[in-house]
Amino acid sequence: MNDLRKTQQSFARKAQAHPEHRFGDLYHLVCREEWLTTALQAVLRNTGSRSAGIDGMSRKDLADESAQTRFVADLRDELKTGHYHPAPVRRQWIPKANGKQRPLGIPTLKDRVVQMTVKMVLEPIWESDFLDCSHGFRPGHRTMDCIGTCRSRITTQNKYFWIIEGDITGCFDHVQHAILLKLIRQRIRDARILGLVEAQVTAGLMEGGLFRHTPEGTPQGGILSPLLANIYLHEFDRWWWERYGSLTPAEKARRRRMGIGNWILTRYADDVRH
């Protein structure tokens, strides 16, 4: 097992054992060659790396090992010296099944690598906090697992007979940055990591040659965005658990006698079923 994986596992154990612990001294990991190289390889394996951000660089520009080595070295130097600044994302509209269009924000390759590295640092910590009702964009969780969970609950024995589906309209586009950063601070006290996250979500976007500020939201298409959305919506999951999910069998039976239904939450990113 390499040092990167050992570090991630130590974060997960620490987070699970100490729910109130705030992690510091993390930024140096984002600057490590091993972490940046691992992040770059993960980005290049994704078919999305064929699409360029506003700088025009895509996977084909890093086809050989020497180009990748230079890329990592230059990015590492920018991060260590504090000269790294994310670029605005390139907005692209893609069609949805219902005939409408969904905005996609395509970061530069450099920003995708930084986002991936930050994700590698943060994800093991929050994976120890997330509840089992959350399925979307999590390691080890598949869409079919979410569907299977819903099916298994619709039984006479469980006494759940209906599925109500909901969607949080424009969830990614309306994430409030101040609230998001406040939630991240509950676990992270490294100001430079917090600064990286804030810089990514406030970098703005380019559309039709025009720059637009992004006072709210986290762009769909960003590697870090699904994790940030889950951190944001984890507060909703916690509210459900404290009010409904932690009810004892006796409490649920009493509610049924009173004609009050019980419900179980199943969330896949911004799609909600209960």
XYZ file of C-alpha atoms in Angstrom:
274
model
C 0.000 0.000 0.000
C 1.438 3.387 -1.005
C 1.778 6.389 1.286
C -1.127 8.188 -0.379
C -3.569 5.396 0.412
C -2.215 5.068 3.960
C -2.761 8.781 4.530
C -6.333 8.589 3.246
C -7.081 5.630 5.498
C -5.620 7.432 8.505
C -7.896 10.412 7.764
C -10.916 8.099 7.578
C -10.070 6.410 10.891
C -9.453 9.735 12.613
C -12.691 11.224 11.281
C -14.725 8.201 12.328
C -13.214 8.033 15.803
C -13.431 11.786 16.435
C -16.559 13.330 14.828
C -15.654 16.800 16.109
C -12.019 16.774 14.949
C -10.929 19.531 12.560
C -8.086 18.586 10.245
C -5.183 20.966 9.694
C -1.864 20.941 7.835
C -3.348 19.424 4.676
C -2.166 21.801 1.971
C 1.272 20.195 1.676
C -0.445 17.027 0.401
C -1.928 18.936 -2.535
C 1.625 19.998 -3.450
C 3.123 16.509 -3.371
C 4.263 15.028 -6.658
C 2.714 11.633 -5.873
C -0.696 13.139 -5.177
C -0.658 15.406 -8.235
C 0.526 12.596 -10.508
C -2.183 10.263 -9.203
C -4.776 12.986 -9.707
C -3.550 13.679 -13.247
C -3.791 10.004 -14.207
C -7.335 9.834 -12.827
C -8.309 12.927 -14.828
C -6.759 11.604 -18.043
C -8.559 8.260 -17.680
C -11.870 10.096 -17.715
C -13.325 10.637 -21.184
C -14.139 14.200 -20.153
C -10.436 15.041 -20.449
C -10.941 15.132 -24.217
C -12.895 18.367 -23.721
C -10.766 21.452 -23.215
C -11.403 24.327 -20.841
C -10.923 27.959 -21.824
C -7.153 27.464 -22.297
C -7.677 24.905 -25.081
C -5.620 22.164 -23.389
C -7.007 18.623 -23.499
C -5.796 15.056 -23.045
C -4.057 14.971 -26.426
C -1.645 17.673 -25.222
C -0.406 15.353 -22.480
C -0.098 12.204 -24.535
C 3.524 11.436 -23.644
C 5.106 10.910 -20.242
C 7.536 13.820 -20.531
C 4.673 16.274 -21.102
C 2.881 14.897 -18.040
C 6.028 15.207 -15.921
C 6.476 18.863 -16.939
C 2.790 19.539 -16.325
C 2.957 18.158 -12.772
C 6.224 19.974 -12.009
C 4.870 23.332 -13.199
C 1.575 22.917 -11.344
C 3.379 21.828 -8.175
C 5.542 24.943 -8.341
C 2.470 27.176 -8.754
C 0.784 25.586 -5.750
C 3.868 25.751 -3.527
C 4.616 29.391 -4.352
C 0.989 30.520 -4.095
C 0.814 31.521 -7.755
C -1.936 29.066 -8.674
C -5.277 30.661 -9.543
C -8.157 28.711 -11.122
C -9.506 29.890 -14.462
C -13.198 30.455 -15.227
C -15.020 27.363 -16.443
C -16.213 27.102 -20.040
C -19.994 26.894 -20.059
C -21.577 24.379 -22.387
C -25.226 23.396 -22.651
C -26.155 19.725 -23.019
C -29.633 18.320 -23.783
C -31.662 16.519 -21.112
C -34.076 13.635 -21.639
C -37.066 15.957 -21.110
C -35.978 18.213 -23.969
C -34.563 20.932 -21.742
C -30.891 21.811 -21.461
C -28.493 21.504 -18.553
C -25.526 23.849 -18.035
C -22.143 22.172 -17.823
C -19.059 23.992 -16.567
C -15.833 22.628 -18.056
C -12.721 23.543 -16.032
C -9.246 23.651 -17.512
C -7.198 20.472 -17.268
C -4.990 22.132 -14.649
C -7.985 23.032 -12.499
C -9.400 19.520 -12.843
C -6.159 18.071 -11.490
C -6.176 20.465 -8.531
C -9.829 19.669 -7.853
C -9.087 15.950 -7.985
C -6.200 16.359 -5.537
C -8.361 18.355 -3.117
C -11.054 15.698 -3.461
C -8.505 12.992 -2.603
C -7.766 14.891 0.614
C -11.339 15.719 1.650
C -13.316 12.668 0.553
C -11.998 10.158 3.151
C -12.932 12.610 5.904
C -16.512 13.194 4.792
C -17.098 9.588 3.804
C -16.826 8.876 7.524
C -19.615 11.396 8.185
C -22.085 10.763 5.359
C -25.200 8.751 6.222
C -26.273 5.516 4.536
C -29.250 7.281 2.941
C -26.836 9.143 0.630
C -25.859 7.214 -2.507
C -24.904 9.609 -5.302
C -21.292 10.232 -6.341
C -19.807 8.226 -3.507
C -17.099 5.551 -3.772
C -18.591 2.071 -3.498
C -22.136 3.299 -4.192
C -23.872 2.585 -7.498
C -27.153 3.697 -9.006
C -28.467 0.133 -8.812
C -27.676 0.031 -5.086
C -29.963 3.011 -4.617
C -32.732 1.381 -6.671
C -32.296 -1.886 -4.769
C -32.633 -0.070 -1.456
C -35.919 1.504 -2.552
C -37.292 -1.833 -3.764
C -36.345 -3.672 -0.590
C -38.294 -1.211 1.542
C -41.599 -1.554 -0.293
C -42.782 -4.640 1.598
C -45.702 -5.471 3.859
C -43.275 -6.284 6.647
C -41.580 -2.873 6.498
C -44.946 -1.121 6.193
C -43.736 1.322 3.543
C -46.121 1.337 0.584
C -45.353 4.454 -1.447
C -42.350 6.065 -3.098
C -42.400 9.832 -3.479
C -39.748 11.182 -5.837
C -38.408 14.708 -5.619
C -35.731 16.756 -7.315
C -33.952 19.797 -5.904
C -34.256 22.200 -8.822
C -30.987 23.876 -9.747
C -29.234 22.356 -6.748
C -25.667 22.728 -8.009
C -26.323 26.230 -9.349
C -27.700 27.566 -6.073
C -25.246 26.276 -3.486
C -24.552 29.236 -1.190
C -20.793 29.669 -0.890
C -20.832 31.113 2.632
C -22.882 28.187 3.943
C -20.749 25.648 2.076
C -17.498 27.025 3.479
C -18.987 27.157 6.972
C -19.847 23.458 6.693
C -16.374 22.582 5.424
C -14.824 24.497 8.334
C -16.555 22.086 10.696
C -13.988 19.522 9.584
C -11.137 21.543 8.026
C -9.083 24.272 9.703
C -6.365 24.552 7.027
C -6.970 28.035 5.601
C -5.133 27.250 2.355
C -7.370 24.261 1.598
C -10.423 26.384 2.344
C -8.980 29.041 0.055
C -8.557 26.529 -2.765
C -12.181 25.424 -2.470
C -13.436 29.008 -2.383
C -11.281 29.957 -5.372
C -12.701 27.077 -7.421
C -16.364 27.905 -6.802
C -15.904 31.658 -7.321
C -13.692 31.444 -10.438
C -16.545 32.509 -12.703
C -17.490 31.230 -16.142
C -17.008 32.088 -19.800
C -19.897 31.853 -22.239
C -19.955 33.284 -25.729
C -16.710 35.134 -25.084
C -18.148 36.920 -22.048
C -17.085 36.505 -18.413
C -19.691 36.017 -15.705
C -19.155 36.072 -11.958
C -20.415 33.098 -9.949
C -21.670 34.477 -6.611
C -23.365 31.157 -5.904
C -23.275 27.564 -7.102
C -20.684 24.934 -7.859
C -20.388 24.049 -11.566
C -21.742 20.761 -12.867
C -18.759 19.324 -14.675
C -16.278 20.159 -11.945
C -14.600 17.150 -10.345
C -14.991 18.575 -6.854
C -18.619 19.667 -7.301
C -20.372 16.353 -6.468
C -18.478 16.064 -3.179
C -19.240 19.695 -2.320
C -22.933 19.135 -3.100
C -22.978 16.069 -0.849
C -21.328 18.045 1.970
C -24.006 20.718 1.510
C -26.910 18.247 1.417
C -25.524 16.204 4.311
C -27.197 18.770 6.567
C -30.550 17.769 5.064
C -29.722 14.097 5.689
C -28.837 14.864 9.306
C -32.095 16.758 9.796
C -34.053 13.757 8.487
C -32.128 11.331 10.699
C -32.556 13.373 13.867
C -36.281 13.890 13.274
C -37.368 10.641 11.598
C -34.561 8.184 10.899
C -33.649 7.588 14.537
C -37.194 6.713 15.648
C -37.455 3.432 17.542
C -39.865 0.668 16.377
C -42.169 1.588 19.280
C -42.191 5.249 18.259
C -42.949 4.329 14.641
C -45.802 2.044 15.761
C -47.261 4.830 17.894
C -47.162 7.225 14.923
C -49.012 4.675 12.774
C -51.723 4.279 15.438
C -52.119 8.058 15.388
C -52.488 8.010 11.607
C -49.087 9.615 11.032
C -46.953 7.952 8.394
C -43.286 7.087 8.759
C -40.771 7.634 5.990
C -37.276 6.622 4.979
C -35.021 8.907 2.971
C -33.005 7.728 -0.019
C -30.958 10.465 -1.690
C -28.942 10.259 -4.897
C -27.183 13.639 -5.105
C -30.041 16.119 -5.697
C -32.655 13.414 -6.383
C -34.713 12.484 -3.326
C -37.003 9.496 -2.750
C -38.899 8.741 0.425
